[in-house]
Amino acid sequence: AMGHLNQTLSRSLQEAYPYVRPIPGDTTLWLASPAETIIILSPEELVRRWDERGIPTAMMTAFHIRFKLDEERLAWFQHSLRKSAGVRVNRDLHPVGLLYGLAYWNEMFSPGLQWFFRALEGLRVMVLVVPLVTLDLLLLLARRRWPVLGRATIPLAIAVTGFGGMVADLLIIFTVQALYGYVYHIIGLLLTAFMGGLSLGSWVINARLGRMRRERAWFGWVEMMLLAFWVLLPLVFMLLASPLIPVSLSALSVVVLLTLNALAGLLVGVEFPLATQIVLGEGATVEGAAGMLYAADLVGAFLGAIAVSIVLLPGVGMVGTCVVVAVLKLGSLLLVVTPAS
């Protein structure tokens, strides 16, 4: 696992810089530069320059410099990298370094799960999409055979929406971190944007529920808007990560991501009251409808948080994750808009 992590760091740096020099140790230091100096500078030259400058140090000595840059140590390290050939390159929209980092720490503290991370290394989007499409078709066929399953359609759609809402929030947070290198000083804004959109969506739809007819049709329209959101979101990610966006517009890009997070919350907030009204119209009590739908939303959000963190993001990247959620939302949309019999 450590070999794979080092190899992906090495390959990723080599794609961005012509000269890369690792300094192995308890913590491996990586030097990357457009100048050849970093790879041709010898330990003895570094010792000489260090002596010339007379830099006072308590821990660093000439022996330490020679030891860290010893040719045999570097040769051993390069050999270990060659044994880990074939790993993928870490990219902004597909942080496989996260996967190899998780695998490394898992190997140290819970080696029994190594099989799981090996499987993630070979994970591709279609490996997830094909079973999900098959499941969608089976649910449609089963609902036609057993119409009683129609009562589960709305809770299932809410569970998928909760799953997608959590995934959208986390993906946008990860995107800010990946593209701009910071997230903690605006994490409050990102979460506020989502919760603000959630509150606004609930307030707007609740104000209109009393005058609204054909709630199921409106619910279907919201499902379609959620599907459109998941189709367009990866396009926005790819645009923001492309060289077409100059550094001078980075602040504007953050505003775009904040707006997307608010939109994700808005659509979730709009759908929940509509779902409650539909379930109440089918004969459920207020307590039963609220409890069932809230539970479905929480289960979906819980699964989304787990899946995106340890499976989807490291395994298939941000664009692949959006494709998976879009397929899930397409399935829930078809269940909502197609007749039960």
XYZ file of C-alpha atoms in Angstrom, residues 2 5 11 15 21 86 117 128 133 142 145 211-212 241 243 253 259 273 283 286 296 320 332:
23
model
C 2.823 2.412 0.819
C 0.883 5.666 -2.502
C 3.695 9.885 -11.257
C 3.090 15.013 -14.962
C 13.455 14.069 -6.403
C 0.591 0.449 -12.858
C -9.227 -1.634 -1.100
C -21.624 0.215 -10.636
C -29.732 -0.045 -14.147
C -41.865 -5.914 -9.697
C -46.539 -7.415 -10.795
C -53.412 25.862 -3.435
C -51.578 23.068 -5.227
C -10.892 22.122 -13.319
C -7.220 25.521 -17.896
C -15.650 29.866 -9.199
C -24.663 28.540 -5.620
C -43.147 18.597 1.655
C -54.167 7.459 3.819
C -49.270 12.770 9.871
C -35.890 7.430 4.428
C -18.087 8.956 -11.918
C -36.547 6.844 -8.799
